PDB file of C-alpha atoms and ligand atoms in Angstrom:
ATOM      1  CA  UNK I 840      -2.275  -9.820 -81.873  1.00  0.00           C
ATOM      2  CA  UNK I 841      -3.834  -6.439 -82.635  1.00  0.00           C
ATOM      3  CA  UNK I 842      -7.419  -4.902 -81.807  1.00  0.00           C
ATOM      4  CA  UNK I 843      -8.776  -5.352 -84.971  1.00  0.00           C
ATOM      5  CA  UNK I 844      -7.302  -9.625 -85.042  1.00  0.00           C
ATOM      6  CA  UNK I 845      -8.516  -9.987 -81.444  1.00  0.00           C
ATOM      7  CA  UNK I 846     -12.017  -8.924 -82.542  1.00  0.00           C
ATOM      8  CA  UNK I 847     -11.962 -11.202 -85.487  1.00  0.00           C
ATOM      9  CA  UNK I 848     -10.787 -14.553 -83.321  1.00  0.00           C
ATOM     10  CA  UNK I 849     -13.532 -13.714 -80.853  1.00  0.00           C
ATOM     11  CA  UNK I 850     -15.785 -13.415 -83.503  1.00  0.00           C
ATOM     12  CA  UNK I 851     -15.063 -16.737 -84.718  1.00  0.00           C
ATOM     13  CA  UNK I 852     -15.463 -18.256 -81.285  1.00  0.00           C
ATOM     14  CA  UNK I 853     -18.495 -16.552 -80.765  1.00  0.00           C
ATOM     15  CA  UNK I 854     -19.787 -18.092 -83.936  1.00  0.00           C
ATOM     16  CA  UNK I 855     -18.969 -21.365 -82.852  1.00  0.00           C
ATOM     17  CA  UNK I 856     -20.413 -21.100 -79.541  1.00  0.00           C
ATOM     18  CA  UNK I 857     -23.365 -19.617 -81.001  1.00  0.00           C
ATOM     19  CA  UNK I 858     -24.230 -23.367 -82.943  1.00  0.00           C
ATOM     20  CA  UNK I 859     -22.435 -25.107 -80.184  1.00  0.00           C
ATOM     21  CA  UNK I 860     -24.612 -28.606 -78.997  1.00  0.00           C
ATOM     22  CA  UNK I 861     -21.407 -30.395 -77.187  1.00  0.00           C
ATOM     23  CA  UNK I 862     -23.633 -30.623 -73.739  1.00  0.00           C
ATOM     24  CA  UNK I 863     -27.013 -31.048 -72.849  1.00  0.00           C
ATOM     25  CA  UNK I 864     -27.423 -27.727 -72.203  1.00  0.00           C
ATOM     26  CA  UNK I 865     -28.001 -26.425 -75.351  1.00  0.00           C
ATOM     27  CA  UNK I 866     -31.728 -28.087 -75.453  1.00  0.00           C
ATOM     28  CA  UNK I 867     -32.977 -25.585 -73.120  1.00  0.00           C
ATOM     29  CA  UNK I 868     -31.157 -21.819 -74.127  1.00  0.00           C
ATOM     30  CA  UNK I 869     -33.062 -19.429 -75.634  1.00  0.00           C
ATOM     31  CA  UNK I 870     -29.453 -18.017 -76.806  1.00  0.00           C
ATOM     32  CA  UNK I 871     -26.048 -18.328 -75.467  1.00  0.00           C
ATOM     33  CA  UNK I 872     -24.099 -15.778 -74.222  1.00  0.00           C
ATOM     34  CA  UNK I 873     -20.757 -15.109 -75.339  1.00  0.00           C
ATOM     35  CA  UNK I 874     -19.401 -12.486 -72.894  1.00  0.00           C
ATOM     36  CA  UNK I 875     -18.623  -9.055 -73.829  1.00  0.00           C
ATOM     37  CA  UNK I 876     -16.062  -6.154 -73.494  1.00  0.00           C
ATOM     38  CA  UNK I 877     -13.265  -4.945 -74.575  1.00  0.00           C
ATOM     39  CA  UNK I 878     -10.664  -7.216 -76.726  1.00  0.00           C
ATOM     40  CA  UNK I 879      -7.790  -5.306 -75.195  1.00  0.00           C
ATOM     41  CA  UNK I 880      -9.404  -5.645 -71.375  1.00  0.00           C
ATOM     42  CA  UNK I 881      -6.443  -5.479 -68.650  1.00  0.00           C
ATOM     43  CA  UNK I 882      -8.915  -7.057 -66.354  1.00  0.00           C
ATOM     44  CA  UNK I 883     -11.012 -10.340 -67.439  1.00  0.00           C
ATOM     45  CA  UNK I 884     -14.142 -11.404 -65.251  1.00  0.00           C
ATOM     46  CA  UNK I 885     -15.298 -15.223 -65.444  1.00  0.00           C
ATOM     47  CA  UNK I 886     -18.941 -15.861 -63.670  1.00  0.00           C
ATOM     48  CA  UNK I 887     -19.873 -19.175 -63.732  1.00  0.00           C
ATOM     49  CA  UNK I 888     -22.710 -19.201 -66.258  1.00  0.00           C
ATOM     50  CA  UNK I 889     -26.056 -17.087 -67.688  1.00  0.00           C
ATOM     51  CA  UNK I 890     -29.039 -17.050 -65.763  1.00  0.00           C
ATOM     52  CA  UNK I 891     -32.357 -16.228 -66.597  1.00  0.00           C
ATOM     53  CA  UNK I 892     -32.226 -12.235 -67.504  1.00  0.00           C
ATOM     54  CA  UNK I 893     -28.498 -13.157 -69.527  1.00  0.00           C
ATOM     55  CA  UNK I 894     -30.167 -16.358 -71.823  1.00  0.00           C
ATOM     56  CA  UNK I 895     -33.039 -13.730 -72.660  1.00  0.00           C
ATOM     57  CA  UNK I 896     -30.941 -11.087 -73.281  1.00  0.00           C
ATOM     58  CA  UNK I 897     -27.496 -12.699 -74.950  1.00  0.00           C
ATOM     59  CA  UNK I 898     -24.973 -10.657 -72.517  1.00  0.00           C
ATOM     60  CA  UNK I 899     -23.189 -11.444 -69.244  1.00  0.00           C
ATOM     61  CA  UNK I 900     -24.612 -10.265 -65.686  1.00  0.00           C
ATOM     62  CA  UNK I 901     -27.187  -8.350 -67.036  1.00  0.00           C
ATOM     63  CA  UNK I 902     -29.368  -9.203 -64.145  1.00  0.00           C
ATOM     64  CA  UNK I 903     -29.482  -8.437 -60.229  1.00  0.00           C
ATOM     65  CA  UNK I 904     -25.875 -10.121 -59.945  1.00  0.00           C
ATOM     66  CA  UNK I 905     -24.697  -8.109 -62.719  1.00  0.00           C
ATOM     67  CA  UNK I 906     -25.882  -4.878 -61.688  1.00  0.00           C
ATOM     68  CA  UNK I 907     -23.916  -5.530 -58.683  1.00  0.00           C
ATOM     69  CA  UNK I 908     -20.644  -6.520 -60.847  1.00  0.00           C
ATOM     70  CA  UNK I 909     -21.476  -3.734 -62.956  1.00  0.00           C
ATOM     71  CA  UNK I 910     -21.292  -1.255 -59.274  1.00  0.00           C
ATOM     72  CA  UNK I 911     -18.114  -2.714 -58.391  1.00  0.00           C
ATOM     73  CA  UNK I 912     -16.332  -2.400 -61.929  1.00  0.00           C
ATOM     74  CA  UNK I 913     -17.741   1.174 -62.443  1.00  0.00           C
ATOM     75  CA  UNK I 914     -17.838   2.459 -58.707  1.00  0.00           C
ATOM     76  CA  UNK I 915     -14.889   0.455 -57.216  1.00  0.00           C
ATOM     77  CA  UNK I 916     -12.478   0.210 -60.255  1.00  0.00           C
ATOM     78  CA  UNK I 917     -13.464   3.389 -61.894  1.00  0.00           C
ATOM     79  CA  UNK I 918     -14.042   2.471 -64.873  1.00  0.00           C
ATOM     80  CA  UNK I 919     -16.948   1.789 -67.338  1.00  0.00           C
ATOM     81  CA  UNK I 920     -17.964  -1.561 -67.689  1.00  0.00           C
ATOM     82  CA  UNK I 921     -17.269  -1.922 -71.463  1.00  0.00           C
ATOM     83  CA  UNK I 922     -13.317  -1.213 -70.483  1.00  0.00           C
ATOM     84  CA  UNK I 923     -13.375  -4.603 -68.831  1.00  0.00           C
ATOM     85  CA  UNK I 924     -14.087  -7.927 -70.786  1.00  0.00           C
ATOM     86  CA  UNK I 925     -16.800 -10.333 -68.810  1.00  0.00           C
ATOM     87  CA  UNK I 926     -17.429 -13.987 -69.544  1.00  0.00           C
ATOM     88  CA  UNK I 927     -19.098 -17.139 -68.239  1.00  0.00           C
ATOM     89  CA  UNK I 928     -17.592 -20.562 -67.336  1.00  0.00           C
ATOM     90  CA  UNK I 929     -20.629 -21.920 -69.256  1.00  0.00           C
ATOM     91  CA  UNK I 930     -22.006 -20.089 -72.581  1.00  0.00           C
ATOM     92  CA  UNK I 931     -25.887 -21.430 -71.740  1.00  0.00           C
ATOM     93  CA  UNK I 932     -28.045 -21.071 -68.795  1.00  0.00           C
ATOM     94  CA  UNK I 933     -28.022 -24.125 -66.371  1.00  0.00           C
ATOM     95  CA  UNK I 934     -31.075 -24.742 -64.582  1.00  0.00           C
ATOM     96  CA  UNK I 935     -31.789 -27.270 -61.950  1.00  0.00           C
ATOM     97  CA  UNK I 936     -33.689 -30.424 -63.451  1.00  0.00           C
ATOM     98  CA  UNK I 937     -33.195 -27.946 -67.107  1.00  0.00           C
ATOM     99  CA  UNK I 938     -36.703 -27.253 -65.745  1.00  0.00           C
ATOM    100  CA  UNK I 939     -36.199 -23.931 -66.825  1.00  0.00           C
ATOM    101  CA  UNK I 940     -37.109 -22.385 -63.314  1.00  0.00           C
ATOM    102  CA  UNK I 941     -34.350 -22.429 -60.847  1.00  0.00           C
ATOM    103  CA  UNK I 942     -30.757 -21.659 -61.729  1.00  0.00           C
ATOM    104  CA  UNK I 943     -28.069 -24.147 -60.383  1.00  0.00           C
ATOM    105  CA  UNK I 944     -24.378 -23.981 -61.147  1.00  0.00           C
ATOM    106  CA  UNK I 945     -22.598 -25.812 -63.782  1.00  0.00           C
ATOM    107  CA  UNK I 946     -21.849 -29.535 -63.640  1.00  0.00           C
ATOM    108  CA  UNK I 947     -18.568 -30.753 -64.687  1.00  0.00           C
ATOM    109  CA  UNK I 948     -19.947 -32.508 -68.205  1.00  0.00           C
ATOM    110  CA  UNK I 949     -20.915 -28.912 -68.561  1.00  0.00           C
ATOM    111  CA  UNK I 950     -18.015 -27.502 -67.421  1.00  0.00           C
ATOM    112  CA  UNK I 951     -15.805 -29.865 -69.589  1.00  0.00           C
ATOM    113  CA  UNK I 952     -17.502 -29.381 -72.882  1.00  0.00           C
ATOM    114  CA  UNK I 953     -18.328 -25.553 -72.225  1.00  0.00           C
ATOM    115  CA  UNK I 954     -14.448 -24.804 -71.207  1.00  0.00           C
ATOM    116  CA  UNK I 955     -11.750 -24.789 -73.915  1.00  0.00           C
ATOM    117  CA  UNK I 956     -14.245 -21.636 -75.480  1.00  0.00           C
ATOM    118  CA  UNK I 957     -12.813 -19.499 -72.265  1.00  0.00           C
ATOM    119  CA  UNK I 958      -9.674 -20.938 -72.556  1.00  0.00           C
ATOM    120  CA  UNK I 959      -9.787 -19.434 -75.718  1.00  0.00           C
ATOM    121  CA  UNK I 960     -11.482 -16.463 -75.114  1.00  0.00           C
ATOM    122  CA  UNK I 961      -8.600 -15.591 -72.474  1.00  0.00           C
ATOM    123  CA  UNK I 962      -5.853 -16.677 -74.995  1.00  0.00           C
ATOM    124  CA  UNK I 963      -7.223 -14.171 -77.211  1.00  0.00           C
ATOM    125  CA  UNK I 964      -7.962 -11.137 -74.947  1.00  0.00           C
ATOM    126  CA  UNK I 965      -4.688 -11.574 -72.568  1.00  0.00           C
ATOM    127  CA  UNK I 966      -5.961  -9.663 -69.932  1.00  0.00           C
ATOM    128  CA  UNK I 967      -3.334  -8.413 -67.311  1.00  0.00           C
ATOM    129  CA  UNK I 968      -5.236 -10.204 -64.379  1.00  0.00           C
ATOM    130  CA  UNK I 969      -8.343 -12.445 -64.393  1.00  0.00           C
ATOM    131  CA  UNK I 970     -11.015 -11.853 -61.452  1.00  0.00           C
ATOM    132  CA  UNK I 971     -12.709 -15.335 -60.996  1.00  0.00           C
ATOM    133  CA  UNK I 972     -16.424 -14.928 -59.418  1.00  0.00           C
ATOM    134  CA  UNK I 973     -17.214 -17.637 -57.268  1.00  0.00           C
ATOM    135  CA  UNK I 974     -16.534 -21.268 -57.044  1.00  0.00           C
ATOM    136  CA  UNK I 975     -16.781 -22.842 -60.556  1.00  0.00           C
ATOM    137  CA  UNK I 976     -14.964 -20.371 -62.668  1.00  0.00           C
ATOM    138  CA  UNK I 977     -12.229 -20.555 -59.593  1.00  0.00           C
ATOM    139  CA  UNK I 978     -11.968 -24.530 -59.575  1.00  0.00           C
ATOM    140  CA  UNK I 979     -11.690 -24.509 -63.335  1.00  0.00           C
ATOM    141  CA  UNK I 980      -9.257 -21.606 -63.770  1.00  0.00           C
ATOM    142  CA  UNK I 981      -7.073 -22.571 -61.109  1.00  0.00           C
ATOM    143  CA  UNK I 982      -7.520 -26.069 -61.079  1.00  0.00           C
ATOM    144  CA  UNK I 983      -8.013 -26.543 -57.889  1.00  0.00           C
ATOM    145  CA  UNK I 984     -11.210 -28.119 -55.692  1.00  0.00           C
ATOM    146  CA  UNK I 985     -10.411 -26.175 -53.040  1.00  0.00           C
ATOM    147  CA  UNK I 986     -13.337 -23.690 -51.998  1.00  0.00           C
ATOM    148  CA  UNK I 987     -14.059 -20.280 -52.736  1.00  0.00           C
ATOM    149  CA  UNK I 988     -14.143 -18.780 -48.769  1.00  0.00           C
ATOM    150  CA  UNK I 989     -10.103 -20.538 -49.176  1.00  0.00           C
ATOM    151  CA  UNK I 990      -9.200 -18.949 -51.720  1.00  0.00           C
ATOM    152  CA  UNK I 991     -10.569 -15.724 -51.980  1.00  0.00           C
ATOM    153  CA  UNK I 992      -8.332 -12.793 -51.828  1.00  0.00           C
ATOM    154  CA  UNK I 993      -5.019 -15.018 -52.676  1.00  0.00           C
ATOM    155  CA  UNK I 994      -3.255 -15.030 -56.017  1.00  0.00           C
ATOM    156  CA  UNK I 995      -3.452 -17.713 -58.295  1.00  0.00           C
ATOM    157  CA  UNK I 996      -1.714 -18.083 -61.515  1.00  0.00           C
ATOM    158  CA  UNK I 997      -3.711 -19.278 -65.245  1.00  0.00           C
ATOM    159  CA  UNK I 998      -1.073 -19.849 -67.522  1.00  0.00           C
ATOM    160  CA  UNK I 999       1.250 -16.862 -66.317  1.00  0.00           C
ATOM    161  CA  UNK I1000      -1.496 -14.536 -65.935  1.00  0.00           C
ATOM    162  CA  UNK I1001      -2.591 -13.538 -61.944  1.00  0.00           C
ATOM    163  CA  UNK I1002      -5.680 -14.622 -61.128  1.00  0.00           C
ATOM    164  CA  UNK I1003      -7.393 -13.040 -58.369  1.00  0.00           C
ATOM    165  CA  UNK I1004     -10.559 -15.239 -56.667  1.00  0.00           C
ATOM    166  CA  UNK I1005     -13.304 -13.421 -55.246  1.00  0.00           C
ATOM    167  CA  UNK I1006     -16.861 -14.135 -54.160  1.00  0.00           C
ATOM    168  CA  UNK I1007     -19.608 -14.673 -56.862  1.00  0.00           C
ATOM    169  CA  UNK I1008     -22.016 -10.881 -56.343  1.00  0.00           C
ATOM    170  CA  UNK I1009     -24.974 -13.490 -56.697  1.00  0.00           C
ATOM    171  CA  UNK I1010     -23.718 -14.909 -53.288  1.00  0.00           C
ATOM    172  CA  UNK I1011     -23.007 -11.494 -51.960  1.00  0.00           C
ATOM    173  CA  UNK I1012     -26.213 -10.564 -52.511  1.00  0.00           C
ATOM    174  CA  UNK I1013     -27.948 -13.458 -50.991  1.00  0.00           C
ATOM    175  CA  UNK I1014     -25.816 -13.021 -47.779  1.00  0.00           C
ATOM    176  CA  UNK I1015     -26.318  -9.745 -46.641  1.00  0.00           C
ATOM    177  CA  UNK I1016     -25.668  -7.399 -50.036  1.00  0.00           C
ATOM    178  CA  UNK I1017     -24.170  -4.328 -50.392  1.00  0.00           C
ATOM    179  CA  UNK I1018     -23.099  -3.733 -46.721  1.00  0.00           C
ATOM    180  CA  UNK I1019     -22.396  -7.189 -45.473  1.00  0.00           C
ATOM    181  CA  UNK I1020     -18.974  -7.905 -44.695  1.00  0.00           C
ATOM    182  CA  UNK I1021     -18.249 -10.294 -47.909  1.00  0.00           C
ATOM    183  CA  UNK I1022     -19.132  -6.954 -49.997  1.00  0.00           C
ATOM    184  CA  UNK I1023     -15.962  -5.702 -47.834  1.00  0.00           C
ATOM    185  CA  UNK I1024     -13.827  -8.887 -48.602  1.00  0.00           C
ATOM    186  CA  UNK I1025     -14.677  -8.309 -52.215  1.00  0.00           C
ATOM    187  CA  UNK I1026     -13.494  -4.918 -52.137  1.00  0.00           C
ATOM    188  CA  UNK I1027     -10.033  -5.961 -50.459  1.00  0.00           C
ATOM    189  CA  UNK I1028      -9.891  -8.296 -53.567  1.00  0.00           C
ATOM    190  CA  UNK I1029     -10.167  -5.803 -55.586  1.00  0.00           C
ATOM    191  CA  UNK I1030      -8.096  -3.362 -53.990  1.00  0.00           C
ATOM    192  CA  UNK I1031      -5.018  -6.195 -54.452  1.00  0.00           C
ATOM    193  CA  UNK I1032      -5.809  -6.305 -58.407  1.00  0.00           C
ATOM    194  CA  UNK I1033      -5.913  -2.533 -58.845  1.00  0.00           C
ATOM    195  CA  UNK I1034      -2.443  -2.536 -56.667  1.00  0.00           C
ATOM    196  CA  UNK I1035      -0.881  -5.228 -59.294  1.00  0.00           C
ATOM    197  CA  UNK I1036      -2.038  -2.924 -62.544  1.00  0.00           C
ATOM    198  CA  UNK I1037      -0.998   0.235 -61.017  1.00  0.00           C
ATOM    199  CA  UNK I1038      -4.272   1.548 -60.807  1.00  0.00           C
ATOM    200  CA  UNK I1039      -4.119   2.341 -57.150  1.00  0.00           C
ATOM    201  CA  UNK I1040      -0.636   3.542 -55.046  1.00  0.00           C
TER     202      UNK I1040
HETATM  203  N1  URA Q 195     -24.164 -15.251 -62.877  1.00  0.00           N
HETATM  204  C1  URA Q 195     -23.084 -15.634 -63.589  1.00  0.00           C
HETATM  205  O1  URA Q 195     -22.244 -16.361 -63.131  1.00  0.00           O
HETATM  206  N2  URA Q 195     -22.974 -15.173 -64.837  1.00  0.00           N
HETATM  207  C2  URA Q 195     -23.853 -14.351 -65.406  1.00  0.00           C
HETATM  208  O2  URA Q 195     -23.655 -13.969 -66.551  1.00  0.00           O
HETATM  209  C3  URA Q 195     -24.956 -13.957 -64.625  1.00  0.00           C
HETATM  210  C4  URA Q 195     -25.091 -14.414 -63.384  1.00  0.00           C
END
């Protein structure tokens, strides 16, 4: 597929995720939030889905968590964010109770329904590795219930494309941040993808 096809099947999933009711979700998003990036992206980022700054905005990791993701793509990969493509497990914000107040993870209705629009979204894009964030994109992608702190840092495959696990920057942030020492293990994660493109010797 070229540039110009790629953009038009995303657009065509984003239009169908934009109207999208298949889980309860839906009731409480002030927008969903497709992902964004580039259509040719080597690298493909999953989160897990859009919190409160993302549903108000439409984009991916556009809060704390993302200006975190955004440091490590731009800082530690070297390149600008928009080179990358980023995307979301889930397409709408889950909150605990869909209260409205406190974020919570996906569940796996959610999960289910939200899905087969990544699974397309990688189909289209192809990206030469895919960086999961955390434990729900990395028990969907890889199948798998085994745990993040497992799996981190090991490849896993997603239909012949490496898939490289890493901790979610939401939980970095909440255990120590920048400095702590799962900042570090991030970093060795990402060291192993830019290895595998040829980025880094
Ligand atoms: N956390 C996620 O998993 N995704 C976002 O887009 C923002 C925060």
């Amino acid at each position: 597929m070229n540039t110009a096809e790629k953009i038009e099947q995303l657009k065509l999933i984003q239009n169908q995720v934009s109207q999208c009711k298949l889980c309860k979700l839906h009731t409480t998003r002030t927008q969903t939030v497709f992902g964004e990036g580039n259509p040719d992206a080597e690298i493909m980022f999953i989160g897990e889905g859009p919190g409160k700054q993302e549903d108000l905005m439409g984009r991916p990791f556009v809060g704390r968590a993302g200006e975190l993701l955004t440091r490590i793509i731009e800082n530690g990969i070297g390149v600008p964010r928009d080179n990358v493509f980023i995307a979301n497990l889930t397409k709408c914000r889950p909150t605990v109770d869909l209260k409205f107040e406190k974020d919570r993870p996906p569940d796996e209705e959610e999960s289910a329904a939200c899905s087969p629009y990544l699974v397309r979204q990688i189909a289209v894009i192809q990206p030469k590795v895919i960086i999961t964030l955390g434990n729900p994109s990395t028990k969907f992608v890889l199948n798998t219930k085994e745990g993040i702190t497992k799996l981190r840092g090991k490849w896993g495959d997603f239909h012949g494309i490496p898939v490289m696990p890493t901790y979610h920057p939401s939980y970095v942030l909440r255990n120590g941040g920048e400095n702590s020492p799962l900042k570090r293990e991030v970093w060795e994660d990402i060291k192993l993808v830019l290895l595998k493109l040829g980025w880094r010797k």
